[in-house]
Coordinates of N, CA, C and O in Angstrom, one line a residue:
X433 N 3.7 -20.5 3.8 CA 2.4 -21.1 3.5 C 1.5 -20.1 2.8 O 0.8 -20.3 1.9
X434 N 1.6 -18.8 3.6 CA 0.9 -17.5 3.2 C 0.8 -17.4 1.4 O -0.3 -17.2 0.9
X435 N 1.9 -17.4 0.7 CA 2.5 -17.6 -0.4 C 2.3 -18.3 -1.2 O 2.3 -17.9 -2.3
X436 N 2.1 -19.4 -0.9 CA 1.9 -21.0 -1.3 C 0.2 -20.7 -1.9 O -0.1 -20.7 -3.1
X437 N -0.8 -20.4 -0.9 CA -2.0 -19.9 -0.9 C -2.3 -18.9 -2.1 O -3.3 -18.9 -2.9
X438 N -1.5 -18.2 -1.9 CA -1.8 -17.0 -3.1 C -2.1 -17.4 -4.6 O -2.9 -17.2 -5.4
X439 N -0.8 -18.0 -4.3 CA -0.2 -18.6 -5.9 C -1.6 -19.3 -6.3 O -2.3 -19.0 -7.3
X440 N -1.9 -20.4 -5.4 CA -3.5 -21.4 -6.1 C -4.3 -20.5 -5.6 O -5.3 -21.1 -5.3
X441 N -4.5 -19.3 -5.5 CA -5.6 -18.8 -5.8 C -5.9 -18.0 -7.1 O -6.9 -18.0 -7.9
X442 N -4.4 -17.0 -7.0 CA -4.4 -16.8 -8.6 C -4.6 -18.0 -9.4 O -5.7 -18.2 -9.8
X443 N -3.9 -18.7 -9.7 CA -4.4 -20.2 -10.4 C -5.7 -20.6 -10.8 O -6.0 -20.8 -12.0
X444 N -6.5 -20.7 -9.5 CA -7.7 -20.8 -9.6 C -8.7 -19.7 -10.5 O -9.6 -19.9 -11.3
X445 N -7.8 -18.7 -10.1 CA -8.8 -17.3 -10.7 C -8.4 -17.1 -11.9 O -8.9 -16.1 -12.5
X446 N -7.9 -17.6 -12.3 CA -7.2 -18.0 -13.6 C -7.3 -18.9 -14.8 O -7.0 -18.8 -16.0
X447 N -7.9 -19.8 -13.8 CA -8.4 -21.2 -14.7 C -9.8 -20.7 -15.3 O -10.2 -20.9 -16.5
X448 N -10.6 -20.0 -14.2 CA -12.1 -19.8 -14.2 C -12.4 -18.4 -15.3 O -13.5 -18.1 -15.6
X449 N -11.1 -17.8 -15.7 CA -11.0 -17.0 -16.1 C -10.9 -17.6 -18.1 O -11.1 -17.1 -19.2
X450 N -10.7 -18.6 -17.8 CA -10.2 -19.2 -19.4 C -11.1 -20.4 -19.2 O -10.7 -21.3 -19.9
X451 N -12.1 -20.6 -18.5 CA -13.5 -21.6 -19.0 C -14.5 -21.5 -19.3 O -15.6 -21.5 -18.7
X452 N -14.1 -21.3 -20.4 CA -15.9 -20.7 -21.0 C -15.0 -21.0 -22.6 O -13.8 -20.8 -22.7
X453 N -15.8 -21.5 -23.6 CA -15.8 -21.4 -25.1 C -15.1 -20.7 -25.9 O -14.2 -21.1 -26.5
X454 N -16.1 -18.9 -25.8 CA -15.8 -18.4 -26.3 C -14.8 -17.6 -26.2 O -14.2 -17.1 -27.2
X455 N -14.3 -17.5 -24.3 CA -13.2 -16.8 -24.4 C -11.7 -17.8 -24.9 O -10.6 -17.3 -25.3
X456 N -11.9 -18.9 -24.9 CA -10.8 -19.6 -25.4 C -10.5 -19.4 -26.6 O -9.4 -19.3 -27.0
X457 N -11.9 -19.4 -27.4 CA -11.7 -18.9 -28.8 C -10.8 -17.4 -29.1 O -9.9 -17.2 -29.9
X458 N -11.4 -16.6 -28.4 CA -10.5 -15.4 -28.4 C -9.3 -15.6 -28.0 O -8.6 -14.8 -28.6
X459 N -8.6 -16.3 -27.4 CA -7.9 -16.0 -26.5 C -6.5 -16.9 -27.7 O -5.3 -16.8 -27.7
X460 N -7.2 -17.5 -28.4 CA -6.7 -18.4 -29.9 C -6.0 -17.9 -30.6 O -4.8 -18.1 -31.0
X461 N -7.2 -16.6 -30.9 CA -7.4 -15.8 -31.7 C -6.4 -14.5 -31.6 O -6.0 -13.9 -32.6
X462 N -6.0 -14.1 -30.3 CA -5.3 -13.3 -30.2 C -3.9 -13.5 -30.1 O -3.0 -12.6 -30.0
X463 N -3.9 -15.2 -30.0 CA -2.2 -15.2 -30.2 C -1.7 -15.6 -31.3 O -0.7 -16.3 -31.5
X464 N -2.6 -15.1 -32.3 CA -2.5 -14.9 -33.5 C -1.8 -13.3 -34.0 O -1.4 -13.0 -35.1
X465 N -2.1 -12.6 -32.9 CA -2.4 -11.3 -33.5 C -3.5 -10.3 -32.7 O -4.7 -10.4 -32.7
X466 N -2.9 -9.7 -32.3 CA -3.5 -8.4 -31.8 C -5.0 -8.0 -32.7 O -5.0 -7.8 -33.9
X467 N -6.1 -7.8 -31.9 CA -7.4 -7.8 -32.9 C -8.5 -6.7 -31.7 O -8.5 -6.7 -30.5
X468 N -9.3 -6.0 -32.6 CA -10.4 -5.2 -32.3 C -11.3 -6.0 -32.4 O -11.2 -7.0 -33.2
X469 N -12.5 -5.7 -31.6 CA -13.9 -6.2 -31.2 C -14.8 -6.6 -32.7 O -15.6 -7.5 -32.8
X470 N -14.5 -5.7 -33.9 CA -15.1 -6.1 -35.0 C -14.5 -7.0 -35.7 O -15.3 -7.8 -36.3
X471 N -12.9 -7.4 -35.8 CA -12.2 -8.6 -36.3 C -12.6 -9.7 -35.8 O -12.7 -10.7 -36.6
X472 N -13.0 -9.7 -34.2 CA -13.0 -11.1 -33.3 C -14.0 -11.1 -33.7 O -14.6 -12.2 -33.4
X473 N -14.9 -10.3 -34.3 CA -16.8 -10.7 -34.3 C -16.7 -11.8 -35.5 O -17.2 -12.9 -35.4
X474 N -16.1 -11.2 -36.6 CA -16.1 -11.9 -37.9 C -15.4 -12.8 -37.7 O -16.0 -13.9 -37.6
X475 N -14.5 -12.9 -37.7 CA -13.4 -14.3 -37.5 C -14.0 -15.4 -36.2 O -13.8 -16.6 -36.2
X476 N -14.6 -14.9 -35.4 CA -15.2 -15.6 -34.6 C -16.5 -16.2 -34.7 O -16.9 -17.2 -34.1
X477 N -17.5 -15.3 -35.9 CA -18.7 -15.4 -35.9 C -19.9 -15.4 -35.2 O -21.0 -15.9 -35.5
X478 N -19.7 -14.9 -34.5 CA -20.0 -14.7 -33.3 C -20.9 -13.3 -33.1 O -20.8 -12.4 -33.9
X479 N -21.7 -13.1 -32.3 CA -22.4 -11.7 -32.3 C -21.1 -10.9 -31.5 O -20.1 -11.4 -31.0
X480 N -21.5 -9.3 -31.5 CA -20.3 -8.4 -31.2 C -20.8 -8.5 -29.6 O -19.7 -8.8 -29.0
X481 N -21.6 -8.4 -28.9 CA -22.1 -8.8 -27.4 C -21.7 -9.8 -26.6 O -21.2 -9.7 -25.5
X482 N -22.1 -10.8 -27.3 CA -21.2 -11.7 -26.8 C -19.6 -11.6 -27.1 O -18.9 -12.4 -26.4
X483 N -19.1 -10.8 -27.8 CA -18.0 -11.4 -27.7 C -17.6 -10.2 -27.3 O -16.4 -10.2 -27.3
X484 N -18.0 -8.9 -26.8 CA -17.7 -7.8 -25.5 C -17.8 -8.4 -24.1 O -16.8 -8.5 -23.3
X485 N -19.2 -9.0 -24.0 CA -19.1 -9.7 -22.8 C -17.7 -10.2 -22.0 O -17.2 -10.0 -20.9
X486 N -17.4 -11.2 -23.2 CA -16.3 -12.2 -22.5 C -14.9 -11.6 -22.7 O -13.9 -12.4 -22.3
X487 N -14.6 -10.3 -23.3 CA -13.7 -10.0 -23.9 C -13.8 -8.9 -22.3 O -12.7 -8.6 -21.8
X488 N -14.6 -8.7 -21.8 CA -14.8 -7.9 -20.8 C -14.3 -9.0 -19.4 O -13.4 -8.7 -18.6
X489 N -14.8 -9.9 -19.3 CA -14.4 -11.0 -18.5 C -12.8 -11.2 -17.9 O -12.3 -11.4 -16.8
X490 N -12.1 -10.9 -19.7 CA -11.1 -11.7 -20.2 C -9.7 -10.3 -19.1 O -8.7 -10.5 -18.4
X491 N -10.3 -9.0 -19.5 CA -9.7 -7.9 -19.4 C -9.9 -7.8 -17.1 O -8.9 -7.7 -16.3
X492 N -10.8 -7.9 -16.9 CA -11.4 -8.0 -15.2 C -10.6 -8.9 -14.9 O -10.3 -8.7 -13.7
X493 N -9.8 -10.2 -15.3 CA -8.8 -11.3 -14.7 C -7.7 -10.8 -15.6 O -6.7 -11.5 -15.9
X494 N -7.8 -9.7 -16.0 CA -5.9 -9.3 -16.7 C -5.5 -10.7 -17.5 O -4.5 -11.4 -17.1
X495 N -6.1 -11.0 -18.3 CA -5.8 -12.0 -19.1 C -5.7 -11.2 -20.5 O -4.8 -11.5 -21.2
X496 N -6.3 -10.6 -20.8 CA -6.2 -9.7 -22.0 C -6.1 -8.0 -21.6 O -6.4 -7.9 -20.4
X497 N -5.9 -6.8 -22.2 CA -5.5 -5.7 -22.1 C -6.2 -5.5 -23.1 O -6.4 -6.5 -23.9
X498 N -6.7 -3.9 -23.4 CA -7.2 -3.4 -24.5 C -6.6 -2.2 -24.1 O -6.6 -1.8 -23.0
X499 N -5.7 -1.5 -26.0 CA -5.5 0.0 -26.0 C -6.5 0.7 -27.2 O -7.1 0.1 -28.2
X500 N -6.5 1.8 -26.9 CA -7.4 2.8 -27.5 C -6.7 3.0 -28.8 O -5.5 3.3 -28.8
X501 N -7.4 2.8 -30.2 CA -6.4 3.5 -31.2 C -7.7 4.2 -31.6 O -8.8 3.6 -31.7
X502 N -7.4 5.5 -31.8 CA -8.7 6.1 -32.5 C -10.0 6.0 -31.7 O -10.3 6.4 -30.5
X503 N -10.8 5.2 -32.5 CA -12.5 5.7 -31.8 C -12.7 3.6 -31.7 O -13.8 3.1 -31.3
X504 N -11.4 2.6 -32.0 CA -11.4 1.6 -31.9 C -11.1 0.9 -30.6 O -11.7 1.5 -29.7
X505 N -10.4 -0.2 -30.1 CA -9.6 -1.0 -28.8 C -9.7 -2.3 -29.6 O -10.5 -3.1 -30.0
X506 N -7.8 -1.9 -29.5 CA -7.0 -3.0 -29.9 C -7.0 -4.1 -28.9 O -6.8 -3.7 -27.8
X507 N -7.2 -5.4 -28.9 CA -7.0 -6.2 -27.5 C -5.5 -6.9 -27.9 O -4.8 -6.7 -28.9
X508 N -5.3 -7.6 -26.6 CA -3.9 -8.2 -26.9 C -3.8 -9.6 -25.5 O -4.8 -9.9 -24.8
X509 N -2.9 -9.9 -25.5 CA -2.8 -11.3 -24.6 C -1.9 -10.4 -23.7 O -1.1 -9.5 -24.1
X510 N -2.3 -10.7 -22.2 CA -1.7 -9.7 -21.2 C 0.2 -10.7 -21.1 O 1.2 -10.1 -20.9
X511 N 0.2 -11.7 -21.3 CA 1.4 -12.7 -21.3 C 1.5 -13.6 -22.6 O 0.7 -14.5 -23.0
X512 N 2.6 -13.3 -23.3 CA 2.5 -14.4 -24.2 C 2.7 -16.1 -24.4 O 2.5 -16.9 -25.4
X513 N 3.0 -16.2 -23.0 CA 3.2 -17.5 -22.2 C 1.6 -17.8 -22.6 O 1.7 -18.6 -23.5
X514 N 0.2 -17.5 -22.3 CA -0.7 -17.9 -22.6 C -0.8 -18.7 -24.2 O -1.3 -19.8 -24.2
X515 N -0.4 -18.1 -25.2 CA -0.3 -19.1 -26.3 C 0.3 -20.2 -25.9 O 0.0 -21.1 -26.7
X516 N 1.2 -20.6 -24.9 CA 1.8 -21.7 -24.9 C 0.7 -22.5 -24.2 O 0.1 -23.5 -24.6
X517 N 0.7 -21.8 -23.0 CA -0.9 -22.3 -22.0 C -1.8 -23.4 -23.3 O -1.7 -24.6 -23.3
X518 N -2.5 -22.6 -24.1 CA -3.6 -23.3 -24.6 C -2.8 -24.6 -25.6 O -3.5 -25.5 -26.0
X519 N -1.5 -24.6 -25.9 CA -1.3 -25.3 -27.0 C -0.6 -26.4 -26.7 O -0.4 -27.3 -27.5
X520 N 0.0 -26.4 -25.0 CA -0.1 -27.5 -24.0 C -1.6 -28.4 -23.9 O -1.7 -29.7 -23.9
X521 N -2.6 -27.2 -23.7 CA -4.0 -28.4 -23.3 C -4.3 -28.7 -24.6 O -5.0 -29.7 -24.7
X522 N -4.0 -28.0 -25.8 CA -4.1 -29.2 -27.4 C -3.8 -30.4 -26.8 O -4.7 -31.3 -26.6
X523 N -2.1 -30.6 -26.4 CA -1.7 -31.4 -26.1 C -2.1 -32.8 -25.5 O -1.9 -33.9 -25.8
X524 N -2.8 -32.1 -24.8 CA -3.1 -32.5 -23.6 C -4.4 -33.7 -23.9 O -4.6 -34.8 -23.5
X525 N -4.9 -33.0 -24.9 CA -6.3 -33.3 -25.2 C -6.1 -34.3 -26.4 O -6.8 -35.3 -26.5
X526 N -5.3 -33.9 -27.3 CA -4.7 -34.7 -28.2 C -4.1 -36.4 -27.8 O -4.4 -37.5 -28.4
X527 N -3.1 -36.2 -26.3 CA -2.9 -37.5 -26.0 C -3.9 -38.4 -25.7 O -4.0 -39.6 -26.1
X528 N -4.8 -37.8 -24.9 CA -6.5 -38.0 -24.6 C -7.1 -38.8 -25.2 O -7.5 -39.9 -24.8
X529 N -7.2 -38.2 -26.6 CA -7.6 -38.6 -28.2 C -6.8 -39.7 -28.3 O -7.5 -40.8 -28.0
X530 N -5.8 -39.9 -28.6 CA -5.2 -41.3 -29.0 C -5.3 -42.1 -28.0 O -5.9 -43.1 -28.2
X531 N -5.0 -41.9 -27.0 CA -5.9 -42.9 -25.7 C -6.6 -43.5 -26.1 O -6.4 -44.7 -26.3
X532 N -8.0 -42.9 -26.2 CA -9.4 -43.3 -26.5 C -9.3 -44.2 -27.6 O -9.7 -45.4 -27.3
X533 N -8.9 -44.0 -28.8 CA -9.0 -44.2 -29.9 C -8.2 -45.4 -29.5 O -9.0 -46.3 -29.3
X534 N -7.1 -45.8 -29.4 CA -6.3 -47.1 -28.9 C -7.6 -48.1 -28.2 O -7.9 -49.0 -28.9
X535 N -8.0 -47.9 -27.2 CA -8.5 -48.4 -26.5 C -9.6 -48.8 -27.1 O -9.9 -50.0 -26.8
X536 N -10.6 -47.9 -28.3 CA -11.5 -48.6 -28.8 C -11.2 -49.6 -30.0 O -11.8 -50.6 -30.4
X537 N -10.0 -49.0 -30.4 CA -9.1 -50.1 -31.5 C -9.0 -51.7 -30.7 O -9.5 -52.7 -31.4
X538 N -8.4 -52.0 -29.2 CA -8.5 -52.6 -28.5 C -9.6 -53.7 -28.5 O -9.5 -54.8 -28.9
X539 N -11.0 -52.9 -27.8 CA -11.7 -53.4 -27.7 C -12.5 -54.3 -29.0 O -13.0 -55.4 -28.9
X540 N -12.4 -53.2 -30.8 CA -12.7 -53.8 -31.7 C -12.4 -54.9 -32.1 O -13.2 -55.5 -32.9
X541 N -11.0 -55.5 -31.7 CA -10.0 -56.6 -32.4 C -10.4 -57.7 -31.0 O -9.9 -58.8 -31.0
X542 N -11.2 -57.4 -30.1 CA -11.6 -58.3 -28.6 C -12.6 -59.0 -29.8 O -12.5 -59.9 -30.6
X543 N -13.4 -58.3 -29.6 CA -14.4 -58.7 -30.6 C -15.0 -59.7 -31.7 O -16.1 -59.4 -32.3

């Protein structure tokens, strides 16, 4: 049971770890490719603070890693399973989508 517990807590801390916007955006972004704080600024658009903030977030739940090259920090996806993670809840969200869309097709032809 002890066990059982752990597991949904990591989970939990996990989930809460990857709800927020911008870190999902990074988190996109990096399973694209290994990227420094100034790439994710531009490609994200984003101010560089905010995107330390959550990049700081991301690193405190071991969801991302950063190594030092030079006077820079490379980040990276701590698991590459996470690109699959987000491209499931595409999925996910996608079925969602045609759902909806069915259903108001539906209701237009009631009509």
């Amino acid at each position: 049971m002890h066990q059982y517990h752990n597991i949904q807590l990591f989970k939990a801390d996990f989930f809460k770890a990857l709800a927020h916007p911008l870190r999902i955006r990074i988190l996109e972004v990096l399973s694209e490719g290994d990227k420094n704080v100034n790439e994710l600024q531009s490609i994200l658009g984003s101010e560089g603070s905010a995107v330390s903030q959550q990049l700081s977030v991301l690193r405190n739940k071991n969801v991302v890693y950063g190594l030092k090259e030079g006077t820079t920090v490379v980040y990276s996806l701590r698991d590459p399973l996470i690109k699959d993670l987000l491209a499931v809840a595409k999925q996910i969200f996608d079925n969602h989508l045609v759902d909806a869309i069915s259903l108001l097709e539906g209701m237009r032809k009631e009509q």
